[in-house]
XYZ file of C-alpha atoms in Angstrom:
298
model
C 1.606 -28.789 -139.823
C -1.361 -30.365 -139.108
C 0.533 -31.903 -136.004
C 1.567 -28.828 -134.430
C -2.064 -27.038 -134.825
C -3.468 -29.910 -132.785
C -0.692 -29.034 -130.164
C -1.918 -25.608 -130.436
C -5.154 -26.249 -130.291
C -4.448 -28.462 -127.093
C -2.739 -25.461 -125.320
C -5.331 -23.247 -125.937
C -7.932 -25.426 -124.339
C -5.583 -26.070 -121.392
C -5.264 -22.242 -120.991
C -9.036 -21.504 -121.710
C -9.397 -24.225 -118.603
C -6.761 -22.667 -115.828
C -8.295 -19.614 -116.534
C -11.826 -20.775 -115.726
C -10.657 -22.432 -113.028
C -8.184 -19.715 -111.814
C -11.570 -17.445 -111.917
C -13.622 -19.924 -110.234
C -11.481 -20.159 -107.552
C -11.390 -16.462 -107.219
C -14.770 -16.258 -107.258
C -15.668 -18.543 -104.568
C -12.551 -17.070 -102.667
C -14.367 -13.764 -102.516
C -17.672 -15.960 -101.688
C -16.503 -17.456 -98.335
C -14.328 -14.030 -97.577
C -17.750 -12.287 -97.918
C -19.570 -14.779 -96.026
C -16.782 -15.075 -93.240
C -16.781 -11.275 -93.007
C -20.601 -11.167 -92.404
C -20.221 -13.976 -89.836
C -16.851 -12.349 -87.896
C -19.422 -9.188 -88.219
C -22.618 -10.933 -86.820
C -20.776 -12.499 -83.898
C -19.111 -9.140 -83.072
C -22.416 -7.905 -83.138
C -23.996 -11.108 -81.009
C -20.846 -10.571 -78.717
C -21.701 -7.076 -78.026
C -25.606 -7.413 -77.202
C -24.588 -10.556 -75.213
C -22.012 -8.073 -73.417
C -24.709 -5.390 -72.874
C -27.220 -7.939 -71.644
C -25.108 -9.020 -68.642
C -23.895 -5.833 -68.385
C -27.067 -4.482 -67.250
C -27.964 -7.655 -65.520
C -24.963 -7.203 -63.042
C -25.626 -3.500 -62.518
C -29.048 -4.287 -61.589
C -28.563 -7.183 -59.431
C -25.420 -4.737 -57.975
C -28.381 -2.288 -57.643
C -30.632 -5.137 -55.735
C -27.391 -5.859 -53.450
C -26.806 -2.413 -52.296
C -30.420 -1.828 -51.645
C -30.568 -4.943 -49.992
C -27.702 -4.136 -48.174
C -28.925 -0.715 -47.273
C -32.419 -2.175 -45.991
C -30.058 -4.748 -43.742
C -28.548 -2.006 -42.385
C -30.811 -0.033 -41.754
C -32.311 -3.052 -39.939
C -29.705 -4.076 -37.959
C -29.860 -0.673 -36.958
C -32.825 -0.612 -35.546
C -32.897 -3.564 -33.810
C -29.655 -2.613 -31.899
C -31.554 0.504 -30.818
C -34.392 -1.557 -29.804
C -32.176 -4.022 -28.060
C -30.459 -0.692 -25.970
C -33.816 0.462 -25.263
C -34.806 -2.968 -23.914
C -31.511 -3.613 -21.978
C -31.886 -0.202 -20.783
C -35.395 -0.953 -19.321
C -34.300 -4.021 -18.087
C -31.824 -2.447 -16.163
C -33.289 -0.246 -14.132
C -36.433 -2.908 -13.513
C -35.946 -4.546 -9.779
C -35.263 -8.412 -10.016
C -38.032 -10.305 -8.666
C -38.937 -13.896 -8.235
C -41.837 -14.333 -10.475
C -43.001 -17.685 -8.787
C -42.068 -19.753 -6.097
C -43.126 -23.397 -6.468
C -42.230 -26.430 -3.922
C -43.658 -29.870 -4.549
C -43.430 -32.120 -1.056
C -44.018 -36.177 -1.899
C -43.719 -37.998 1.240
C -42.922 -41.891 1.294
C -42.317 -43.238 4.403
C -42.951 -42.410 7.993
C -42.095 -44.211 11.298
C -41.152 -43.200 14.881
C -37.528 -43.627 15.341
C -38.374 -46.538 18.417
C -39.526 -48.608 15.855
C -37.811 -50.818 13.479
C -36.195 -48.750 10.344
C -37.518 -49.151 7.284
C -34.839 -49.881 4.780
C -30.958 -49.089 5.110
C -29.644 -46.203 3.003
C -26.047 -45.699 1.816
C -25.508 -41.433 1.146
C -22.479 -41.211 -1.148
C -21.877 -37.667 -0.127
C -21.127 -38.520 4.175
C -19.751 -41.850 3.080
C -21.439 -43.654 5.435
C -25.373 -46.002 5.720
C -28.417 -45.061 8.092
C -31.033 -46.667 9.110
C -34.398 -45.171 7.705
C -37.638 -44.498 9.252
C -39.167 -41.438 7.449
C -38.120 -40.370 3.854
C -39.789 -37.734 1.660
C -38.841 -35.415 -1.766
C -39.094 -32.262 -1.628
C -38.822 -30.389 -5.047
C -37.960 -26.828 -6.098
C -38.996 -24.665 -8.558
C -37.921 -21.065 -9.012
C -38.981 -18.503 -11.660
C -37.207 -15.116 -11.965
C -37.656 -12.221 -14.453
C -34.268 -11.885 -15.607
C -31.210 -14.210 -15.699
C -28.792 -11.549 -13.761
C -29.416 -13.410 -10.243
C -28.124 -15.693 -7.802
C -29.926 -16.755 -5.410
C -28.966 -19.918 -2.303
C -30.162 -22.697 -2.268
C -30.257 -24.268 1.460
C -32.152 -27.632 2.807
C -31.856 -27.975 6.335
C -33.452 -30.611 8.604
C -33.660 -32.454 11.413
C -32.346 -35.551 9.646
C -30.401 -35.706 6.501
C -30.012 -33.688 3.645
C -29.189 -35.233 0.061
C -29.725 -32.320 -2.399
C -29.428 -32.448 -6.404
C -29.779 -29.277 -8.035
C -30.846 -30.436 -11.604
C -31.892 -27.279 -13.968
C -29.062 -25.771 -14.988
C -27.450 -29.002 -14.218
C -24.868 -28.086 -11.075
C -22.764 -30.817 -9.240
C -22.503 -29.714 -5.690
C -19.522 -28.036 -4.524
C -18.214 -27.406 -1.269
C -15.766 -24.288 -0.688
C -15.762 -25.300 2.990
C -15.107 -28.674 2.423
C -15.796 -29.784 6.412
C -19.182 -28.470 5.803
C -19.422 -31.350 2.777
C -20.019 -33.956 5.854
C -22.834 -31.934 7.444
C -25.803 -34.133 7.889
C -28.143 -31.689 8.517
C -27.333 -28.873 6.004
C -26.467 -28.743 2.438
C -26.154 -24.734 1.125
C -25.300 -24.207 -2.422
C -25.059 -21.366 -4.427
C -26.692 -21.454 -7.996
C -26.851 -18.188 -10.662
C -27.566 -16.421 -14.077
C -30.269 -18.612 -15.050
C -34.082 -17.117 -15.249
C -35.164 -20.747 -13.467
C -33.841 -23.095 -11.143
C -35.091 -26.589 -10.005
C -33.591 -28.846 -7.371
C -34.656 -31.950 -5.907
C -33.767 -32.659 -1.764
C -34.770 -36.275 -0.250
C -34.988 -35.567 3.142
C -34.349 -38.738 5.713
C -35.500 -39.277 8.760
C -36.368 -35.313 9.201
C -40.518 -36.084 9.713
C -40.251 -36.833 13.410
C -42.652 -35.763 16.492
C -42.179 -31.634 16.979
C -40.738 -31.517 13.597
C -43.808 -32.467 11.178
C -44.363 -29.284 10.019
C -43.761 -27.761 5.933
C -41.366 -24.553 5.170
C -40.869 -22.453 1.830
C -38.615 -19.445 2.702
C -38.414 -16.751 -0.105
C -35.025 -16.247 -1.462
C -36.122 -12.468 -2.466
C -39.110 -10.550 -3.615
C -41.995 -13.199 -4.752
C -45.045 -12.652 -6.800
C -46.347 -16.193 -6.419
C -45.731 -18.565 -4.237
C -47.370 -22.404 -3.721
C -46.513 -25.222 -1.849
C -48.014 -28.419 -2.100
C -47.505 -31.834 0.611
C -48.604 -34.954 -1.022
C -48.935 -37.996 1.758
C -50.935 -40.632 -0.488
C -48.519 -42.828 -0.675
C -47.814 -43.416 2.729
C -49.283 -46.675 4.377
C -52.610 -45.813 6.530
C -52.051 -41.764 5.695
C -55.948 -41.737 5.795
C -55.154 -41.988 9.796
C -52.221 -40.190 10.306
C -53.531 -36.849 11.124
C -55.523 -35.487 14.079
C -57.331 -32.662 12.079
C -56.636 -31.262 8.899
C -53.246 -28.783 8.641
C -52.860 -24.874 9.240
C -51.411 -22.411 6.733
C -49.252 -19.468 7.594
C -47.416 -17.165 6.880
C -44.141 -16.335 9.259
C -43.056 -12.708 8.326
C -39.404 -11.578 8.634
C -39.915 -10.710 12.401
C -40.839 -13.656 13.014
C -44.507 -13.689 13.869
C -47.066 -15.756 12.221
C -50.247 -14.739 10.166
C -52.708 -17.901 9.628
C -54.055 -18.322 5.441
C -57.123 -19.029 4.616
C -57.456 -20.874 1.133
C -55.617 -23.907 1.722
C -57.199 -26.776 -0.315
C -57.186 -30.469 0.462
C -56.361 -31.493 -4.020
C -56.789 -34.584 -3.081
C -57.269 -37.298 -0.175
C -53.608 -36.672 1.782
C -52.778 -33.212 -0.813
C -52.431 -30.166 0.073
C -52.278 -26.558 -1.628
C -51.531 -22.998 -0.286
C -50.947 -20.598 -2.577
C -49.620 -17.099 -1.193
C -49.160 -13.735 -3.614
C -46.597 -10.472 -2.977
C -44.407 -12.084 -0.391
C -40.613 -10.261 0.639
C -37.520 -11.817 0.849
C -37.047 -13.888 3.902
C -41.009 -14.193 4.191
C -42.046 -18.241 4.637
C -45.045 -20.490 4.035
C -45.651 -22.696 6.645
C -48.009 -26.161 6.499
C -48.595 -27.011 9.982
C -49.841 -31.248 10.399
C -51.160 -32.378 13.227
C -50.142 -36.346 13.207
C -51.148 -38.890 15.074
C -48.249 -40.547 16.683
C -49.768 -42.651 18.916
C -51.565 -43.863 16.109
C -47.721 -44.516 14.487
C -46.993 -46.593 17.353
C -49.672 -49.608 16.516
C -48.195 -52.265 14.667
C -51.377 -52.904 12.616
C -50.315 -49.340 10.987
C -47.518 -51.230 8.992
């Protein structure tokens, strides 16, 4: 008897023990289903202000776009109205030739009886020359708008070798006999607001032909032309007097300028204002060529 109360006794503690255990477990069961409930709850709830944050956020930077995009517009706008306005205006003003410039740097002079300089090869005729008088003569032209086109011709009584070198042009020759002319080089340059070219002229400063030309391609508010002879051996005696400006008007007659300025010892400036199209400035040298002739020049 005494056996089977201990057994008793046994499965009474065993039960007392599942059951505290069985409630324990419940217990904490409804613990961490409480505690995940509150935490699924929270992060709804974090979820949903996080949501509502960047919810506004993008309608406000939306907002800031389609203002911005608005203000653009409106820009834009207004700037293409301007832009008509100004093309408009530009239109209907008359294209001029703001300023005229031409920059004359002689080297070498010497009658054609004497001995030639130096020997020159010119690519374009294909062919050498003897040299006895070289000088550069350089070319600037200002206009007020870029619709133009304007020639560009060096003639003389020697030989032409012409570079046109703003906008950068190789020279091209529709008439390609006129490609071997040694006297004449025409070219036809456009839609740029400036032009400048570069001519060395060779053996074209000889007696009756000493004298300086700028013809205006159109209407010109400015124009100035400046011969440089310093460095040319003896230039201190190559002239008789000093030179004459004019002006040669379409017709054909001449009207002398006062103003011209000696820069320099053997520079000169004239500078002329409101000339037409086919209007020229003339520098008009009076040189010495007997005084060419000495040897002792050399």
């Amino acid at each position: 008897m005494e056996e089977l109360f201990n057994l008793e006794n046994i499965f009474i503690v065993l039960t007392s023990m599942a059951a505290v255990i069985t409630t324990g477990l419940a217990i904490q069961w409804r613990y961490y289903r409480h505690t995940t409930e509150n935490l699924k709850t929270k992060h709804a709830a974090d979820l949903q202000e996080l949501k509502n944050q960047h919810s506004e956020k993008y309608i406000e930077l939306k907002q800031q776009n389609i203002e911005k995009y608005h203000d653009l517009e409106e820009s834009l706008k207004k700037e293409y109205e301007i832009k008509k306005i100004e093309i408009s205006e530009k239109n209907n003003v008359p294209l001029v030739q703001e300023l005229k410039m031409v920059y004359v740097k002689y080297l070498h002079i010497r009658k054609e009886s004497e001995e030639p300089i130096y020997s020159r090869f010119i690519k374009r005729l294909n062919k050498s020359y003897d040299i006895h008088s070289e000088y550069h003569y350089y070319r600037f032209n200002k206009y007020n708008q870029k619709n133009n086109n304007i020639l560009l011709r060096d003639i003389s009584s020697g030989i032409v070798d012409q570079r046109i070198l703003h906008p950068w042009k190789k020279l091209t020759f529709t008439d390609k006999p006129s490609m071997l002319q040694e006297k004449v080089i025409s070219q036809m340059v456009d839609n740029s607001d400036d032009y400048f070219s570069a001519t060395t002229y060779y053996n074209g400063f000889k007696e009756n032909n000493e004298d300086l030309y700028s013809k205006m391609e159109m209407e010109t508010l400015c124009a100035r032309l400046v011969a440089d002879f310093s460095s040319v051996i003896g230039f201190q005696n190559l002239f008789t007097a000093e030179p004459d400006a004019y002006k040669i008007e379409i017709g054909g007659s001449e009207t002398k300028l006062l103003g011209l300025e000696k820069l320099d010892e053997g520079v000169y400036f004239i500078e002329s204002y409101n000339l037409k199209k086919g209007e020229t400035l003339k520098l008009d040298f009076h040189v010495n060529w007997n005084y060419l002739l000495d040897k002792n020049f050399f």
